Tab-separated table of C-alpha atoms and ligand atoms in Angstrom:
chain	number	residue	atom	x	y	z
A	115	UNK	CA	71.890	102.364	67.877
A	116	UNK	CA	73.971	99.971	65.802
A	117	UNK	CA	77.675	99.985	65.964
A	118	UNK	CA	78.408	99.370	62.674
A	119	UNK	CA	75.261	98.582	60.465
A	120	UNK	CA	75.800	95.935	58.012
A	121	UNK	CA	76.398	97.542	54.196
A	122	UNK	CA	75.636	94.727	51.726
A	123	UNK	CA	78.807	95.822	49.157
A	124	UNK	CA	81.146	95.066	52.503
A	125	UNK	CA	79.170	91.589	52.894
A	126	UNK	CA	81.418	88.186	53.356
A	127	UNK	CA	80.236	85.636	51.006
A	128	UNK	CA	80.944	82.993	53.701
A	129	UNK	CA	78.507	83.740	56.811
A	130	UNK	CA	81.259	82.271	58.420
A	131	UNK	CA	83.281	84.977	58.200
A	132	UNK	CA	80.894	87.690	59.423
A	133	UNK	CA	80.144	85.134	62.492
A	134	UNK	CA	84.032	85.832	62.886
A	135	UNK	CA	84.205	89.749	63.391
A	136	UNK	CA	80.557	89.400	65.325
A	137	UNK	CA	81.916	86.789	67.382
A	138	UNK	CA	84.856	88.569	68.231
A	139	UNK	CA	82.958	91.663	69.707
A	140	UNK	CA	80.835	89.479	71.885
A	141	UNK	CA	84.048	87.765	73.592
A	142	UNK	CA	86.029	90.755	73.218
A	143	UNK	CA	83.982	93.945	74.092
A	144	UNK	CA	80.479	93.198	75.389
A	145	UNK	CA	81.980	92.456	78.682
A	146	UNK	CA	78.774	89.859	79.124
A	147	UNK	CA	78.928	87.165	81.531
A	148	UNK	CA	78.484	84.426	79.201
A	149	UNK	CA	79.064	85.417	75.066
A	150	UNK	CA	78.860	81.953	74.602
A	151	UNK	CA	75.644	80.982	75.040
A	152	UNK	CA	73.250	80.343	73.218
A	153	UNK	CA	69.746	78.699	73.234
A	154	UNK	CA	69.365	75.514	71.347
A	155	UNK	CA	65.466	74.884	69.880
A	156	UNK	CA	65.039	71.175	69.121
A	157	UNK	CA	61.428	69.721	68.348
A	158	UNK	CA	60.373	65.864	69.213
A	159	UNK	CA	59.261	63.770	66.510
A	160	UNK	CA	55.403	64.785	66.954
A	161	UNK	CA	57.362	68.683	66.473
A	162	UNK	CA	56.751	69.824	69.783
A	163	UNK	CA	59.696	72.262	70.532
A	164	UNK	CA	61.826	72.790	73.112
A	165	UNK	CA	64.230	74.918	74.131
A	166	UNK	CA	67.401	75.891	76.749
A	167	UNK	CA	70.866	77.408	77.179
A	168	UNK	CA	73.715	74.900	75.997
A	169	UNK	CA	77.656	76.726	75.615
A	170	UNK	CA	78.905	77.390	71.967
A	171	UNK	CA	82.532	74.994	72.637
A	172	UNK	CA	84.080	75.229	69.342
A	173	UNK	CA	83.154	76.512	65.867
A	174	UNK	CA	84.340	76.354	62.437
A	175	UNK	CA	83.600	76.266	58.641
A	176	UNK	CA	81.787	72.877	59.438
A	177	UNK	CA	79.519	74.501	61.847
A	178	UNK	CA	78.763	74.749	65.759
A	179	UNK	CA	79.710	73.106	68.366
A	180	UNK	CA	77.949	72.226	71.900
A	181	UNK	CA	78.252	69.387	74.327
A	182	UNK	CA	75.631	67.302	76.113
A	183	UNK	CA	74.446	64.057	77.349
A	184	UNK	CA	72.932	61.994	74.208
A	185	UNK	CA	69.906	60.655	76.023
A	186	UNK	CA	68.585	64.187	77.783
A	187	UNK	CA	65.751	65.390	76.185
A	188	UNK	CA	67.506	67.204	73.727
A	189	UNK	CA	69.125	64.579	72.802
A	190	UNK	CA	66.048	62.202	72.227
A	191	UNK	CA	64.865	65.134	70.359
A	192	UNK	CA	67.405	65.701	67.749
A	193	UNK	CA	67.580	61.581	67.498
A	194	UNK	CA	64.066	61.807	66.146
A	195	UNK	CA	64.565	65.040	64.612
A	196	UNK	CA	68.020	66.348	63.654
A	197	UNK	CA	66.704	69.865	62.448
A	198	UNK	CA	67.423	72.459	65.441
A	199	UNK	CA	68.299	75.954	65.861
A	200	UNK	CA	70.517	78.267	67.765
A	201	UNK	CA	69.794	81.556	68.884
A	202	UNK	CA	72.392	84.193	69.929
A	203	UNK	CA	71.878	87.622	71.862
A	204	UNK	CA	74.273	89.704	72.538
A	205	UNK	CA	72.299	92.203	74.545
A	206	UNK	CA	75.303	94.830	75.209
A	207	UNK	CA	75.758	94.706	71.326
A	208	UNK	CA	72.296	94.626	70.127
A	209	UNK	CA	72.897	92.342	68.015
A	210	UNK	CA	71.227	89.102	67.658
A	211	UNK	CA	72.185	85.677	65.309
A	212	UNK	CA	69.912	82.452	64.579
A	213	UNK	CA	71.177	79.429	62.966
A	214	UNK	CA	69.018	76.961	61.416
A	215	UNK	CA	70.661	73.366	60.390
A	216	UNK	CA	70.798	69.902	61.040
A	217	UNK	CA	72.922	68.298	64.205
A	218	UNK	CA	75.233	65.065	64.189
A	219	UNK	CA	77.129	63.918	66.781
A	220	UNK	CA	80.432	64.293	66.659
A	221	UNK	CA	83.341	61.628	65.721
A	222	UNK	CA	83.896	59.667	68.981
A	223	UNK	CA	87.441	61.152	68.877
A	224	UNK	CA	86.891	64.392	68.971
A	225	UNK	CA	84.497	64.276	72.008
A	226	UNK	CA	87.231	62.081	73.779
A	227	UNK	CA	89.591	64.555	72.844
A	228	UNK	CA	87.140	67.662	74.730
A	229	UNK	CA	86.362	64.962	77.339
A	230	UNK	CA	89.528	64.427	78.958
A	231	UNK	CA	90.577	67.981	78.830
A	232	UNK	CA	87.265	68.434	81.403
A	233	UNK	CA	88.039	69.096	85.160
A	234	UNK	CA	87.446	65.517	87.061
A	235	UNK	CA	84.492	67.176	88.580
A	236	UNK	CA	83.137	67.843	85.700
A	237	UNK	CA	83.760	64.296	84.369
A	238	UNK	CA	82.409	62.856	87.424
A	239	UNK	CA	79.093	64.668	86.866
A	240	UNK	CA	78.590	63.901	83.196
A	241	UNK	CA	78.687	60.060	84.351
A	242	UNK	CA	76.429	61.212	87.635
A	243	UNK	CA	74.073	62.819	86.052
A	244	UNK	CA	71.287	61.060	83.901
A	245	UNK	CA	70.108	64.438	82.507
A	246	UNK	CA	65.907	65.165	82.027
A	247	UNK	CA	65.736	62.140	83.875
A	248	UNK	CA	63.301	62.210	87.264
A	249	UNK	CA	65.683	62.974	90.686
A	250	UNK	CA	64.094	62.003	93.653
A	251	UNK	CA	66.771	64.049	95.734
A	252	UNK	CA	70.050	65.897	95.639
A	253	UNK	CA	71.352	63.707	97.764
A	254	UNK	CA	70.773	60.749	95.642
A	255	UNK	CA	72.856	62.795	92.789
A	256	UNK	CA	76.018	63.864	95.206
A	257	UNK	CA	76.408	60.232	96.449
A	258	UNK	CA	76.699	58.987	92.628
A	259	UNK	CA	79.292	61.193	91.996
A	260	UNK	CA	81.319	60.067	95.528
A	261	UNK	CA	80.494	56.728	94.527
A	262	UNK	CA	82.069	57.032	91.189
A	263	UNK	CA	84.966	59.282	92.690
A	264	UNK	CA	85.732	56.004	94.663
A	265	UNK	CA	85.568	53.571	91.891
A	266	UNK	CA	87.588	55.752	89.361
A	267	UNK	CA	90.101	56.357	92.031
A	268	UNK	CA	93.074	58.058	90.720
A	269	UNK	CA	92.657	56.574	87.076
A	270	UNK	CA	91.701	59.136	84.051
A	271	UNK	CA	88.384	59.195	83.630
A	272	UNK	CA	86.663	57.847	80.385
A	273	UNK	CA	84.260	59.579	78.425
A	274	UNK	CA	80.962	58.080	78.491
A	275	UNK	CA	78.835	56.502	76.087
A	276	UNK	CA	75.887	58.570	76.964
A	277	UNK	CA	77.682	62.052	76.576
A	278	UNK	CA	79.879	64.081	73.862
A	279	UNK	CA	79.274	66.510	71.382
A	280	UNK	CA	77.012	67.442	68.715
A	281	UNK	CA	77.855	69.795	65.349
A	282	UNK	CA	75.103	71.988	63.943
A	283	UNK	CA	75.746	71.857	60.312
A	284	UNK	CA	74.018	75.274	59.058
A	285	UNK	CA	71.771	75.442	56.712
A	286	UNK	CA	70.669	79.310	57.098
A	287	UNK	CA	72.303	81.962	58.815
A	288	UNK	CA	70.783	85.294	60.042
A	289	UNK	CA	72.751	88.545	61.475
A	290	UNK	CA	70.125	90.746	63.057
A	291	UNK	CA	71.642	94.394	63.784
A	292	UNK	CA	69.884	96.704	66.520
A	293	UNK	CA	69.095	100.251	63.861
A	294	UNK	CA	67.437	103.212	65.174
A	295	UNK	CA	63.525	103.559	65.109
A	296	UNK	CA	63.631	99.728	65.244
A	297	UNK	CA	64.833	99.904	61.472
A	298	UNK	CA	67.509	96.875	61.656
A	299	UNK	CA	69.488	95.493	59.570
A	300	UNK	CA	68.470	91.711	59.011
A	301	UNK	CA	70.970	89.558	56.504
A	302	UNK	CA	70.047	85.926	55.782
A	303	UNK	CA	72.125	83.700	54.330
A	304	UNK	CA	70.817	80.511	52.610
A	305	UNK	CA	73.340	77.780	51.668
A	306	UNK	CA	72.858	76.791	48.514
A	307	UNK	CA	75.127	74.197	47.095
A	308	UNK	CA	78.625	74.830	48.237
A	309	UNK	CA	77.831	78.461	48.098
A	310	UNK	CA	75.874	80.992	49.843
A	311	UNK	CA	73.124	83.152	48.769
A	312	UNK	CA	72.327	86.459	50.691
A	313	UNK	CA	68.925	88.262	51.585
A	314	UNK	CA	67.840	91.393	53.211
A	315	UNK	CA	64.560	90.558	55.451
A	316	UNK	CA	62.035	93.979	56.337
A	317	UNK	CA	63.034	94.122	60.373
B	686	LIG	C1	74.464	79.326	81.077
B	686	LIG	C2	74.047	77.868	80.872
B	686	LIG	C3	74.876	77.033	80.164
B	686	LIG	C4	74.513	75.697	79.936
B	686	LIG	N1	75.327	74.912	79.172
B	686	LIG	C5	74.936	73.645	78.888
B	686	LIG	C6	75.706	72.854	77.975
B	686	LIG	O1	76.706	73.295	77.376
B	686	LIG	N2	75.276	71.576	77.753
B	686	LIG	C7	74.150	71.062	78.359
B	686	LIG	O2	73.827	69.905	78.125
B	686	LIG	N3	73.409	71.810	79.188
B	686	LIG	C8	73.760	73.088	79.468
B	686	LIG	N4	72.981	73.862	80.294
B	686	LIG	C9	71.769	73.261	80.895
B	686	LIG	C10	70.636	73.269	79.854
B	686	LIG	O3	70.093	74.569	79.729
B	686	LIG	C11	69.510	72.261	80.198
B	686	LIG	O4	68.997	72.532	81.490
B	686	LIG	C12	69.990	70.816	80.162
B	686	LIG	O5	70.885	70.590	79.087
B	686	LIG	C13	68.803	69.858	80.031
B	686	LIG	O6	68.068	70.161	78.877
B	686	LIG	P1	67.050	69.131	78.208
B	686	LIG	O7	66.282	68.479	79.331
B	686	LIG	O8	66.185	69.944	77.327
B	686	LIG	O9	67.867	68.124	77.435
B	686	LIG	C14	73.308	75.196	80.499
B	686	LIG	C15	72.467	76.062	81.219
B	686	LIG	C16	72.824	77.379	81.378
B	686	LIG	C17	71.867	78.304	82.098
């Protein structure tokens, strides 16, 4: 049963802002173990797609923010092909939101800036770890990391090259509303210009 339905005369005309209240809920009342993720779809440059969990970090009027190491396979995927999209479900609200849009990494400062605020364990790993990349063993991965624990000593640790952030710039946004009878309530909105344009989809 939906919770509130979505009535188009009390629609935002900035997605945005409906992303707001939804968002809200999900950290709020869901009581879900992780509101804030979401899957990530990218496709390779032949468009074979792909797809896995990544953590919504930050998020804003210029769109959504996740963080990852550049040359994973995600990240050779949205090199070749910067169209992606996200996918949010909120099971203990019913509710469900895709976002379609193109990804750029972010300025070099602002991925410092999330970098250093990281737990050293967490920085150790990101320079450990050559993500999608063949491991032979665990073992070969936890003696990286004491390796670099050595070397970095007690010096901050620097972000590096091969990991930061990327912003999903949206293109399209969709609110998908659990309704009785499996009647929901599907709103798309289609940026068009510097505005918006809204749509209701047949569930
Ligand atoms: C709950 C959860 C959160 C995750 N968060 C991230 C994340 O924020 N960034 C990331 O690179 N991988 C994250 N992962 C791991 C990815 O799902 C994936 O295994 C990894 O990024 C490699 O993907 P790729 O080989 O397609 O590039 C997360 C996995 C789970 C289950």
């Amino acid at each position: 049963m939906s919770q509130t339905g979505i009535i188009e005369s009390k629609l935002p005309g900035d997605p945005l802002e409906l992303f707001r209240h939804w968002w809200a809920d999900a950290q709020d009342k869901s009581g879900m173990l992780e509101p804030t993720g979401m899957s990530l779809a990218t496709a390779d440059a032949q468009g074979r797609p792909s797809s896995r969990i990544v953590l919504l970090k930050h998020w804003d009027s210029r769109g959504f923010v996740f963080f990852s190491n550049y040359t994973s396979r995600k990240g050779r995927d949205i090199h070749d092909n910067p169209h992606v999209a996200l996918l949010f479900w909120w099971d203990k609200l019913r509710r469900q939101v895709r976002v379609g849009g193109k990804a750029q990494k972010l300025p070099e400062r602002e991925s410092d800036a999330y970098f250093a605020n990281r737990p050293r364990g967490s920085q150790l790993g990101a320079w450990a770890s050559q993500q999608s990349r063949p491991l032979d063993s665990r073992e070969t991965l936890q003696k990286r990391v004491e390796e670099l624990d050595r070397e970095f000593g007690s010096d901050p640790i620097p972000r590096p090259p091969h990991w930061g952030g990327y912003r999903v710039v949206p293109e399209e946004i969709e609110f998908w509303d659990d309704g009785e009878f499996r009647l929901h309530d599907r709103i798309c909105y289609f940026r068009d210009g510097e505005q918006w344009r809204t749509e209701r989809l047949y569930p």
